[in-house]
Amino acid sequence: MVVFNNNDYLDELSTEEKRLIRDEQVKIAYNQILPSIVPLFIGGAAIVYFYSDTAVKEYVFLWFAIVCLTLLWRIFLVFQFRKRSILSTIDWEYQFNLMMLVSAFTWGISALFINNSLNPFDQFFLMFMLAGIGSVASGTLASLPSLVSAFLVMLIAPMFFTIIGIGGDEHYVMAGMIAAFLLLLIIASKRVYINIVNALKSKLLHQKATDALALSEEHFETIFKDAPAGIFYYNTDLMIIDSNAEMMNILRIDRNMMIGLDLKALPDSSLYMALSNPIGGHKGYYEGPYKTRFMGLDLWIVLQTSPIYDMKRNIIGGVAIVNDVTDRIMAEEKMKHQAYFDALTDIPNRILLKDRIEQALAMYRRTRNLLAILFLDLDHFKSVNDSLGHHVGDMLLIETAERLKRVCREGDTVARLGGDEFIILLGQLGTDPHSAASHAESVAEKIHQALAVPFVLESNDPIATTSSIGIAIVSSKEQNADDLLKYADTAMYQAKKEGRHTTRFYQEQMDQWIKKRLYMENGLRHAIKNGELELYYQPVIEIETQRIIGAEALLRWNHPELGLIMPDEIIDIAEESGLIVSIGEWVIQRACVQLLEWNSGRLEDEKIQRIAINVSAIQFRQREFVERVIAIIAESGIDPSMVEIELTESIIIDSIDTVIEKMEKLRAFGIGISMDDFGTGYSSLAYLKRLPFTTLKIDRSFIRDIMSDNDDAALVETILSIALIFNLDVIAEGVETIEQFEFLHRHQCRYFQGYLCSKPIRAANFELLLENDVQRCQAL
């Protein structure tokens, strides 16, 4: 069956591919034009020659002229086509079709000349010429099937009708043969067209495959050269034969060192299995650490290898892809480290600590091997932070962690919970509870000794610190990490309660004390707002006149359930909870207001000359302590010289230069400063001449036995002599008997406090005391 639709053979192709084939078809048609010019010209000239003596010779010459014009048209179109003007393929095809159809028509009408010659040779030559042109056209124009059919019809049809017109059986037979010949030419041209199209399709597909292969090779080359992963090839002897730049960049070597490298001779043999697998036809994989041969780099890599085959599927080597994941692994390790280790001290944090405690507990449940938890808290650490800054506090914590690690065994765990709280986990303590306790106590004692050595941190003065340690030893299989930490924490608080710088083991009754303490701490947070705090006042009496000339303000807490709570317990809780600053400022403000009320004239001429206010060490170490005190006193409107700040020796011996600077600022404003409990420490006499005190207070422990203990009496006399030398006032505390009073009077002590006159009392009772007996103490 003959198919004349050009698209039937191109349905599977894309529009672009069809366009390319159409271009080739037109190009083939144009390429066939020039070879036919000369034969057609000669053939036309022969026809003119044979029919030049016939009656239609004028028409023959005219016809030949038209033929020559068509031939010139052909030549013009070919040269224009080769120049490839801006016309599209459709336009060039249209021009070609028009030219060829005109040519076919011109040659076809030449059949009208057949009967004008009586010479059979002339008639045969003309028919032969037309048949030859048709035969040639069926091939040369076959690339354009729609054109070739029309061309052949326009070329042969006139001859067919001319032969029919002559009449006679022989001419009818000849006409039938001409028709059959025309049909055969059309069929043949279609066959040629199919071959042309198939050839063009094959050429196109071949070109596409070639382009794709070239593109694939280019892509592969690009990937190989520019891939973000290291790639190298090696032969069956495990010798590297090629490598990309990234691989050499990973190893930090050049190409000369890379090519020819023997993989079997690598010092790090961890890669050998993955590299040798492809030689046996298998893929290889390795992920892990690798130390490079030349530069000695410690990397973490991911290596994947595959076999390389030749055309016959013989293995000729392997290809390796290497990814350097060192940065990722280091980042993961850093994140893991940050998750389990304290950022400041680089020792285990709470998470890792609890995990290790649970492991030790699991061991205890299997083997009864005991473990102990030491809960350590630095004494007065907050005062270091407040007075010297968090930077210094951080350095103190770092050095503390280092000292703890030096004290403990390698298998023990030193961890930081946060702040100044450290945990020491002691494992493998054996099965004897007494032996385990003894070992834990021994470690605690070593810790106390290690931390007692002053810390020298940068340019600051040496910092002396102590620690309170609570110990909990596992005693039940049901106990977990949280239980042991809680018990050790409870024991640590008990150690603080009993004076700090000591160690206590956990006992059941401690739980009640901790619960009460937490209850009191919560209540203290609201005590100022609820009006539960109150100041009591103990008179300061001038010994010579026996008149009340001042008072010491002492804090009391009227707890709604627990009743009256004394200063020692209040201050202890306030310091550890961080409330001491706000409570201390309230005390100063309230004492100033009270002094102003007493001296406002309501007590007529009975004036109070001064009021003494105790200051906590933590409060004094605050950076803005001096500024806050001055602001409060200035706001109250009283004379600063009527206020006396009482400091303990523990404040004085810590960071002496900073203490002196603050004291001098207070004195410059007019505020008096007294040293409370003078003589109870070891350094007061050494610092006395450097510190701007106005008053010394002799501790009650010396006054109590001055009538029966010669040492105490001598010590009091010495203090009074020193005060006289340094021109300081002296107040004796805890005077309870006339004999003590008379002793102090004889030795020229100027002031005293004590139950001989009055215990600390409320402000209203203090006013009554002032009004009675013209300020003379009634007991005297």
PDB file of N, CA and C in Angstrom, residues 551-639:
ATOM      1  N   ALA A 551      21.912  53.361 120.300  1.00  0.00           N
ATOM      2  CA  ALA A 551      21.243  52.059 120.257  1.00  0.00           C
ATOM      3  C   ALA A 551      21.814  51.241 119.106  1.00  0.00           C
ATOM      4  N   GLU A 552      21.769  49.936 119.293  1.00  0.00           N
ATOM      5  CA  GLU A 552      22.106  49.016 118.200  1.00  0.00           C
ATOM      6  C   GLU A 552      20.821  48.414 117.662  1.00  0.00           C
ATOM      7  N   ALA A 553      20.599  48.555 116.358  1.00  0.00           N
ATOM      8  CA  ALA A 553      19.392  48.021 115.723  1.00  0.00           C
ATOM      9  C   ALA A 553      19.598  46.547 115.424  1.00  0.00           C
ATOM     10  N   LEU A 554      18.687  45.709 115.890  1.00  0.00           N
ATOM     11  CA  LEU A 554      18.784  44.266 115.713  1.00  0.00           C
ATOM     12  C   LEU A 554      17.511  43.737 115.059  1.00  0.00           C
ATOM     13  N   LEU A 555      17.670  42.901 114.035  1.00  0.00           N
ATOM     14  CA  LEU A 555      16.541  42.445 113.226  1.00  0.00           C
ATOM     15  C   LEU A 555      15.798  41.293 113.910  1.00  0.00           C
ATOM     16  N   ARG A 556      14.461  41.333 113.789  1.00  0.00           N
ATOM     17  CA  ARG A 556      13.598  40.241 114.240  1.00  0.00           C
ATOM     18  C   ARG A 556      12.559  39.968 113.145  1.00  0.00           C
ATOM     19  N   TRP A 557      12.133  38.709 113.122  1.00  0.00           N
ATOM     20  CA  TRP A 557      11.106  38.325 112.135  1.00  0.00           C
ATOM     21  C   TRP A 557       9.915  37.758 112.897  1.00  0.00           C
ATOM     22  N   ASN A 558       8.796  38.428 112.790  1.00  0.00           N
ATOM     23  CA  ASN A 558       7.562  37.965 113.427  1.00  0.00           C
ATOM     24  C   ASN A 558       6.826  37.029 112.460  1.00  0.00           C
ATOM     25  N   HIS A 559       7.250  35.769 112.479  1.00  0.00           N
ATOM     26  CA  HIS A 559       6.661  34.791 111.556  1.00  0.00           C
ATOM     27  C   HIS A 559       5.247  34.473 112.005  1.00  0.00           C
ATOM     28  N   PRO A 560       4.276  34.463 111.090  1.00  0.00           N
ATOM     29  CA  PRO A 560       2.878  34.243 111.491  1.00  0.00           C
ATOM     30  C   PRO A 560       2.625  32.888 112.124  1.00  0.00           C
ATOM     31  N   GLU A 561       3.464  31.891 111.893  1.00  0.00           N
ATOM     32  CA  GLU A 561       3.250  30.557 112.444  1.00  0.00           C
ATOM     33  C   GLU A 561       4.370  30.124 113.383  1.00  0.00           C
ATOM     34  N   LEU A 562       5.603  30.474 113.028  1.00  0.00           N
ATOM     35  CA  LEU A 562       6.745  30.033 113.822  1.00  0.00           C
ATOM     36  C   LEU A 562       7.085  30.986 114.952  1.00  0.00           C
ATOM     37  N   GLY A 563       6.438  32.149 114.977  1.00  0.00           N
ATOM     38  CA  GLY A 563       6.701  33.113 116.045  1.00  0.00           C
ATOM     39  C   GLY A 563       7.923  33.960 115.775  1.00  0.00           C
ATOM     40  N   LEU A 564       8.570  34.456 116.846  1.00  0.00           N
ATOM     41  CA  LEU A 564       9.710  35.367 116.720  1.00  0.00           C
ATOM     42  C   LEU A 564      10.972  34.594 116.328  1.00  0.00           C
ATOM     43  N   ILE A 565      11.602  35.024 115.213  1.00  0.00           N
ATOM     44  CA  ILE A 565      12.818  34.375 114.715  1.00  0.00           C
ATOM     45  C   ILE A 565      13.963  35.354 114.867  1.00  0.00           C
ATOM     46  N   MET A 566      15.088  34.854 115.424  1.00  0.00           N
ATOM     47  CA  MET A 566      16.208  35.705 115.783  1.00  0.00           C
ATOM     48  C   MET A 566      17.123  35.975 114.570  1.00  0.00           C
ATOM     49  N   PRO A 567      18.012  36.979 114.697  1.00  0.00           N
ATOM     50  CA  PRO A 567      18.825  37.432 113.559  1.00  0.00           C
ATOM     51  C   PRO A 567      19.695  36.357 112.926  1.00  0.00           C
ATOM     52  N   ASP A 568      20.368  35.513 113.747  1.00  0.00           N
ATOM     53  CA  ASP A 568      21.298  34.545 113.175  1.00  0.00           C
ATOM     54  C   ASP A 568      20.625  33.663 112.129  1.00  0.00           C
ATOM     55  N   GLU A 569      19.417  33.211 112.439  1.00  0.00           N
ATOM     56  CA  GLU A 569      18.694  32.343 111.517  1.00  0.00           C
ATOM     57  C   GLU A 569      18.195  33.121 110.308  1.00  0.00           C
ATOM     58  N   ILE A 570      17.772  34.353 110.520  1.00  0.00           N
ATOM     59  CA  ILE A 570      17.287  35.185 109.413  1.00  0.00           C
ATOM     60  C   ILE A 570      18.416  35.468 108.422  1.00  0.00           C
ATOM     61  N   ILE A 571      19.560  35.917 108.960  1.00  0.00           N
ATOM     62  CA  ILE A 571      20.684  36.303 108.103  1.00  0.00           C
ATOM     63  C   ILE A 571      21.203  35.111 107.318  1.00  0.00           C
ATOM     64  N   ASP A 572      21.264  33.946 107.955  1.00  0.00           N
ATOM     65  CA  ASP A 572      21.760  32.747 107.297  1.00  0.00           C
ATOM     66  C   ASP A 572      20.909  32.411 106.069  1.00  0.00           C
ATOM     67  N   ILE A 573      19.588  32.414 106.261  1.00  0.00           N
ATOM     68  CA  ILE A 573      18.679  32.109 105.148  1.00  0.00           C
ATOM     69  C   ILE A 573      18.743  33.200 104.093  1.00  0.00           C
ATOM     70  N   ALA A 574      18.793  34.451 104.521  1.00  0.00           N
ATOM     71  CA  ALA A 574      18.805  35.578 103.580  1.00  0.00           C
ATOM     72  C   ALA A 574      20.053  35.560 102.709  1.00  0.00           C
ATOM     73  N   GLU A 575      21.194  35.212 103.283  1.00  0.00           N
ATOM     74  CA  GLU A 575      22.430  35.184 102.513  1.00  0.00           C
ATOM     75  C   GLU A 575      22.399  34.083 101.456  1.00  0.00           C
ATOM     76  N   GLU A 576      21.923  32.916 101.837  1.00  0.00           N
ATOM     77  CA  GLU A 576      21.929  31.799 100.901  1.00  0.00           C
ATOM     78  C   GLU A 576      20.849  31.927  99.835  1.00  0.00           C
ATOM     79  N   SER A 577      19.782  32.643 100.128  1.00  0.00           N
ATOM     80  CA  SER A 577      18.696  32.813  99.163  1.00  0.00           C
ATOM     81  C   SER A 577      18.857  34.057  98.312  1.00  0.00           C
ATOM     82  N   GLY A 578      19.842  34.905  98.637  1.00  0.00           N
ATOM     83  CA  GLY A 578      20.055  36.124  97.875  1.00  0.00           C
ATOM     84  C   GLY A 578      19.179  37.286  98.301  1.00  0.00           C
ATOM     85  N   LEU A 579      18.474  37.150  99.441  1.00  0.00           N
ATOM     86  CA  LEU A 579      17.576  38.212  99.912  1.00  0.00           C
ATOM     87  C   LEU A 579      18.282  39.212 100.820  1.00  0.00           C
ATOM     88  N   ILE A 580      19.537  38.959 101.150  1.00  0.00           N
ATOM     89  CA  ILE A 580      20.218  39.753 102.165  1.00  0.00           C
ATOM     90  C   ILE A 580      20.347  41.221 101.771  1.00  0.00           C
ATOM     91  N   VAL A 581      20.510  41.510 100.475  1.00  0.00           N
ATOM     92  CA  VAL A 581      20.703  42.891 100.035  1.00  0.00           C
ATOM     93  C   VAL A 581      19.442  43.716 100.270  1.00  0.00           C
ATOM     94  N   SER A 582      18.306  43.199  99.828  1.00  0.00           N
ATOM     95  CA  SER A 582      17.058  43.953  99.999  1.00  0.00           C
ATOM     96  C   SER A 582      16.689  44.077 101.480  1.00  0.00           C
ATOM     97  N   ILE A 583      16.916  43.013 102.269  1.00  0.00           N
ATOM     98  CA  ILE A 583      16.614  43.082 103.700  1.00  0.00           C
ATOM     99  C   ILE A 583      17.565  44.050 104.400  1.00  0.00           C
ATOM    100  N   GLY A 584      18.854  43.997 104.031  1.00  0.00           N
ATOM    101  CA  GLY A 584      19.834  44.901 104.644  1.00  0.00           C
ATOM    102  C   GLY A 584      19.507  46.362 104.379  1.00  0.00           C
ATOM    103  N   GLU A 585      19.075  46.677 103.153  1.00  0.00           N
ATOM    104  CA  GLU A 585      18.713  48.064 102.845  1.00  0.00           C
ATOM    105  C   GLU A 585      17.465  48.485 103.618  1.00  0.00           C
ATOM    106  N   TRP A 586      16.546  47.551 103.808  1.00  0.00           N
ATOM    107  CA  TRP A 586      15.346  47.872 104.597  1.00  0.00           C
ATOM    108  C   TRP A 586      15.749  48.201 106.040  1.00  0.00           C
ATOM    109  N   VAL A 587      16.690  47.432 106.594  1.00  0.00           N
ATOM    110  CA  VAL A 587      17.139  47.666 107.974  1.00  0.00           C
ATOM    111  C   VAL A 587      17.738  49.072 108.101  1.00  0.00           C
ATOM    112  N   ILE A 588      18.617  49.441 107.183  1.00  0.00           N
ATOM    113  CA  ILE A 588      19.249  50.765 107.245  1.00  0.00           C
ATOM    114  C   ILE A 588      18.201  51.864 107.142  1.00  0.00           C
ATOM    115  N   GLN A 589      17.295  51.710 106.208  1.00  0.00           N
ATOM    116  CA  GLN A 589      16.266  52.733 106.017  1.00  0.00           C
ATOM    117  C   GLN A 589      15.371  52.856 107.242  1.00  0.00           C
ATOM    118  N   ARG A 590      14.962  51.705 107.798  1.00  0.00           N
ATOM    119  CA  ARG A 590      14.047  51.734 108.946  1.00  0.00           C
ATOM    120  C   ARG A 590      14.746  52.303 110.181  1.00  0.00           C
ATOM    121  N   ALA A 591      16.018  51.972 110.401  1.00  0.00           N
ATOM    122  CA  ALA A 591      16.760  52.489 111.548  1.00  0.00           C
ATOM    123  C   ALA A 591      16.921  54.007 111.452  1.00  0.00           C
ATOM    124  N   CYS A 592      17.181  54.517 110.248  1.00  0.00           N
ATOM    125  CA  CYS A 592      17.327  55.966 110.060  1.00  0.00           C
ATOM    126  C   CYS A 592      16.011  56.684 110.337  1.00  0.00           C
ATOM    127  N   VAL A 593      14.930  56.125 109.859  1.00  0.00           N
ATOM    128  CA  VAL A 593      13.611  56.734 110.104  1.00  0.00           C
ATOM    129  C   VAL A 593      13.294  56.752 111.602  1.00  0.00           C
ATOM    130  N   GLN A 594      13.634  55.643 112.282  1.00  0.00           N
ATOM    131  CA  GLN A 594      13.370  55.568 113.723  1.00  0.00           C
ATOM    132  C   GLN A 594      14.201  56.592 114.489  1.00  0.00           C
ATOM    133  N   LEU A 595      15.462  56.734 114.127  1.00  0.00           N
ATOM    134  CA  LEU A 595      16.315  57.727 114.784  1.00  0.00           C
ATOM    135  C   LEU A 595      15.776  59.127 114.571  1.00  0.00           C
ATOM    136  N   LEU A 596      15.286  59.391 113.373  1.00  0.00           N
ATOM    137  CA  LEU A 596      14.714  60.708 113.082  1.00  0.00           C
ATOM    138  C   LEU A 596      13.476  60.964 113.949  1.00  0.00           C
ATOM    139  N   GLU A 597      12.661  59.960 114.164  1.00  0.00           N
ATOM    140  CA  GLU A 597      11.467  60.103 115.000  1.00  0.00           C
ATOM    141  C   GLU A 597      11.847  60.377 116.456  1.00  0.00           C
ATOM    142  N   TRP A 598      12.860  59.657 116.964  1.00  0.00           N
ATOM    143  CA  TRP A 598      13.258  59.858 118.359  1.00  0.00           C
ATOM    144  C   TRP A 598      13.845  61.257 118.579  1.00  0.00           C
ATOM    145  N   ASN A 599      14.495  61.777 117.575  1.00  0.00           N
ATOM    146  CA  ASN A 599      15.143  63.084 117.729  1.00  0.00           C
ATOM    147  C   ASN A 599      14.305  64.224 117.167  1.00  0.00           C
ATOM    148  N   SER A 600      13.023  63.968 116.953  1.00  0.00           N
ATOM    149  CA  SER A 600      12.164  65.004 116.366  1.00  0.00           C
ATOM    150  C   SER A 600      11.608  65.972 117.388  1.00  0.00           C
ATOM    151  N   GLY A 601      11.886  65.761 118.694  1.00  0.00           N
ATOM    152  CA  GLY A 601      11.392  66.656 119.739  1.00  0.00           C
ATOM    153  C   GLY A 601      10.329  66.032 120.598  1.00  0.00           C
ATOM    154  N   ARG A 602       9.809  64.894 120.172  1.00  0.00           N
ATOM    155  CA  ARG A 602       8.766  64.258 120.966  1.00  0.00           C
ATOM    156  C   ARG A 602       9.288  63.789 122.317  1.00  0.00           C
ATOM    157  N   LEU A 603      10.625  63.486 122.390  1.00  0.00           N
ATOM    158  CA  LEU A 603      11.201  63.054 123.661  1.00  0.00           C
ATOM    159  C   LEU A 603      11.879  64.215 124.389  1.00  0.00           C
ATOM    160  N   GLU A 604      11.413  65.413 124.067  1.00  0.00           N
ATOM    161  CA  GLU A 604      11.945  66.653 124.668  1.00  0.00           C
ATOM    162  C   GLU A 604      13.457  66.721 124.446  1.00  0.00           C
ATOM    163  N   ASP A 605      14.255  66.762 125.489  1.00  0.00           N
ATOM    164  CA  ASP A 605      15.692  66.952 125.322  1.00  0.00           C
ATOM    165  C   ASP A 605      16.489  65.648 125.323  1.00  0.00           C
ATOM    166  N   GLU A 606      15.794  64.546 125.375  1.00  0.00           N
ATOM    167  CA  GLU A 606      16.495  63.265 125.479  1.00  0.00           C
ATOM    168  C   GLU A 606      16.859  62.792 124.064  1.00  0.00           C
ATOM    169  N   LYS A 607      18.001  63.210 123.580  1.00  0.00           N
ATOM    170  CA  LYS A 607      18.411  62.907 122.216  1.00  0.00           C
ATOM    171  C   LYS A 607      19.267  61.633 122.160  1.00  0.00           C
ATOM    172  N   ILE A 608      19.116  60.901 121.046  1.00  0.00           N
ATOM    173  CA  ILE A 608      19.974  59.740 120.764  1.00  0.00           C
ATOM    174  C   ILE A 608      21.096  60.220 119.853  1.00  0.00           C
ATOM    175  N   GLN A 609      22.334  59.959 120.266  1.00  0.00           N
ATOM    176  CA  GLN A 609      23.474  60.486 119.528  1.00  0.00           C
ATOM    177  C   GLN A 609      23.836  59.630 118.303  1.00  0.00           C
ATOM    178  N   ARG A 610      23.580  58.340 118.389  1.00  0.00           N
ATOM    179  CA  ARG A 610      23.942  57.493 117.253  1.00  0.00           C
ATOM    180  C   ARG A 610      23.156  56.188 117.288  1.00  0.00           C
ATOM    181  N   ILE A 611      23.101  55.584 116.094  1.00  0.00           N
ATOM    182  CA  ILE A 611      22.447  54.277 115.988  1.00  0.00           C
ATOM    183  C   ILE A 611      23.363  53.356 115.191  1.00  0.00           C
ATOM    184  N   ALA A 612      23.589  52.154 115.732  1.00  0.00           N
ATOM    185  CA  ALA A 612      24.501  51.187 115.103  1.00  0.00           C
ATOM    186  C   ALA A 612      23.695  50.171 114.295  1.00  0.00           C
ATOM    187  N   ILE A 613      24.196  49.872 113.089  1.00  0.00           N
ATOM    188  CA  ILE A 613      23.480  48.966 112.174  1.00  0.00           C
ATOM    189  C   ILE A 613      24.463  47.889 111.695  1.00  0.00           C
ATOM    190  N   ASN A 614      24.111  46.634 111.899  1.00  0.00           N
ATOM    191  CA  ASN A 614      24.951  45.520 111.442  1.00  0.00           C
ATOM    192  C   ASN A 614      24.805  45.332 109.929  1.00  0.00           C
ATOM    193  N   VAL A 615      25.922  45.057 109.275  1.00  0.00           N
ATOM    194  CA  VAL A 615      25.933  44.846 107.824  1.00  0.00           C
ATOM    195  C   VAL A 615      26.501  43.464 107.521  1.00  0.00           C
ATOM    196  N   SER A 616      25.791  42.706 106.690  1.00  0.00           N
ATOM    197  CA  SER A 616      26.245  41.374 106.285  1.00  0.00           C
ATOM    198  C   SER A 616      27.453  41.487 105.356  1.00  0.00           C
ATOM    199  N   ALA A 617      28.295  40.462 105.400  1.00  0.00           N
ATOM    200  CA  ALA A 617      29.477  40.447 104.522  1.00  0.00           C
ATOM    201  C   ALA A 617      29.064  40.488 103.057  1.00  0.00           C
ATOM    202  N   ILE A 618      28.022  39.730 102.700  1.00  0.00           N
ATOM    203  CA  ILE A 618      27.566  39.710 101.307  1.00  0.00           C
ATOM    204  C   ILE A 618      27.039  41.076 100.902  1.00  0.00           C
ATOM    205  N   GLN A 619      26.311  41.719 101.813  1.00  0.00           N
ATOM    206  CA  GLN A 619      25.792  43.050 101.521  1.00  0.00           C
ATOM    207  C   GLN A 619      26.930  44.051 101.322  1.00  0.00           C
ATOM    208  N   PHE A 620      27.944  43.975 102.190  1.00  0.00           N
ATOM    209  CA  PHE A 620      29.057  44.917 102.108  1.00  0.00           C
ATOM    210  C   PHE A 620      29.842  44.726 100.799  1.00  0.00           C
ATOM    211  N   ARG A 621      29.909  43.496 100.290  1.00  0.00           N
ATOM    212  CA  ARG A 621      30.706  43.236  99.092  1.00  0.00           C
ATOM    213  C   ARG A 621      29.995  43.633  97.798  1.00  0.00           C
ATOM    214  N   GLN A 622      28.751  44.059  97.890  1.00  0.00           N
ATOM    215  CA  GLN A 622      28.068  44.534  96.696  1.00  0.00           C
ATOM    216  C   GLN A 622      28.801  45.739  96.118  1.00  0.00           C
ATOM    217  N   ARG A 623      28.900  45.788  94.804  1.00  0.00           N
ATOM    218  CA  ARG A 623      29.639  46.866  94.149  1.00  0.00           C
ATOM    219  C   ARG A 623      29.072  48.238  94.506  1.00  0.00           C
ATOM    220  N   GLU A 624      27.775  48.361  94.637  1.00  0.00           N
ATOM    221  CA  GLU A 624      27.145  49.659  94.879  1.00  0.00           C
ATOM    222  C   GLU A 624      26.723  49.842  96.337  1.00  0.00           C
ATOM    223  N   PHE A 625      27.358  49.077  97.233  1.00  0.00           N
ATOM    224  CA  PHE A 625      26.966  49.147  98.641  1.00  0.00           C
ATOM    225  C   PHE A 625      27.111  50.558  99.192  1.00  0.00           C
ATOM    226  N   VAL A 626      28.274  51.167  99.022  1.00  0.00           N
ATOM    227  CA  VAL A 626      28.525  52.497  99.599  1.00  0.00           C
ATOM    228  C   VAL A 626      27.530  53.513  99.043  1.00  0.00           C
ATOM    229  N   GLU A 627      27.329  53.484  97.732  1.00  0.00           N
ATOM    230  CA  GLU A 627      26.413  54.444  97.108  1.00  0.00           C
ATOM    231  C   GLU A 627      24.991  54.268  97.627  1.00  0.00           C
ATOM    232  N   ARG A 628      24.562  53.018  97.829  1.00  0.00           N
ATOM    233  CA  ARG A 628      23.201  52.775  98.313  1.00  0.00           C
ATOM    234  C   ARG A 628      23.041  53.260  99.758  1.00  0.00           C
ATOM    235  N   VAL A 629      24.044  53.013 100.619  1.00  0.00           N
ATOM    236  CA  VAL A 629      23.965  53.456 102.017  1.00  0.00           C
ATOM    237  C   VAL A 629      23.904  54.980 102.085  1.00  0.00           C
ATOM    238  N   ILE A 630      24.772  55.636 101.343  1.00  0.00           N
ATOM    239  CA  ILE A 630      24.790  57.111 101.348  1.00  0.00           C
ATOM    240  C   ILE A 630      23.447  57.663 100.861  1.00  0.00           C
ATOM    241  N   ALA A 631      22.891  57.030  99.812  1.00  0.00           N
ATOM    242  CA  ALA A 631      21.614  57.506  99.269  1.00  0.00           C
ATOM    243  C   ALA A 631      20.483  57.363 100.294  1.00  0.00           C
ATOM    244  N   ILE A 632      20.460  56.227 100.998  1.00  0.00           N
ATOM    245  CA  ILE A 632      19.398  55.994 101.989  1.00  0.00           C
ATOM    246  C   ILE A 632      19.495  57.008 103.138  1.00  0.00           C
ATOM    247  N   ILE A 633      20.715  57.225 103.634  1.00  0.00           N
ATOM    248  CA  ILE A 633      20.899  58.163 104.753  1.00  0.00           C
ATOM    249  C   ILE A 633      20.565  59.579 104.313  1.00  0.00           C
ATOM    250  N   ALA A 634      21.010  59.943 103.101  1.00  0.00           N
ATOM    251  CA  ALA A 634      20.718  61.292 102.606  1.00  0.00           C
ATOM    252  C   ALA A 634      19.217  61.492 102.445  1.00  0.00           C
ATOM    253  N   GLU A 635      18.527  60.468 101.969  1.00  0.00           N
ATOM    254  CA  GLU A 635      17.084  60.575 101.768  1.00  0.00           C
ATOM    255  C   GLU A 635      16.335  60.703 103.095  1.00  0.00           C
ATOM    256  N   SER A 636      16.876  60.069 104.153  1.00  0.00           N
ATOM    257  CA  SER A 636      16.200  60.129 105.461  1.00  0.00           C
ATOM    258  C   SER A 636      16.311  61.519 106.092  1.00  0.00           C
ATOM    259  N   GLY A 637      17.356  62.254 105.753  1.00  0.00           N
ATOM    260  CA  GLY A 637      17.525  63.605 106.286  1.00  0.00           C
ATOM    261  C   GLY A 637      18.261  63.684 107.606  1.00  0.00           C
ATOM    262  N   ILE A 638      18.816  62.599 108.118  1.00  0.00           N
ATOM    263  CA  ILE A 638      19.528  62.643 109.389  1.00  0.00           C
ATOM    264  C   ILE A 638      20.999  62.949 109.149  1.00  0.00           C
ATOM    265  N   ASP A 639      21.699  63.335 110.192  1.00  0.00           N
ATOM    266  CA  ASP A 639      23.123  63.622 110.124  1.00  0.00           C
ATOM    267  C   ASP A 639      23.876  62.301 109.969  1.00  0.00           C
TER     268      ASP A 639
END
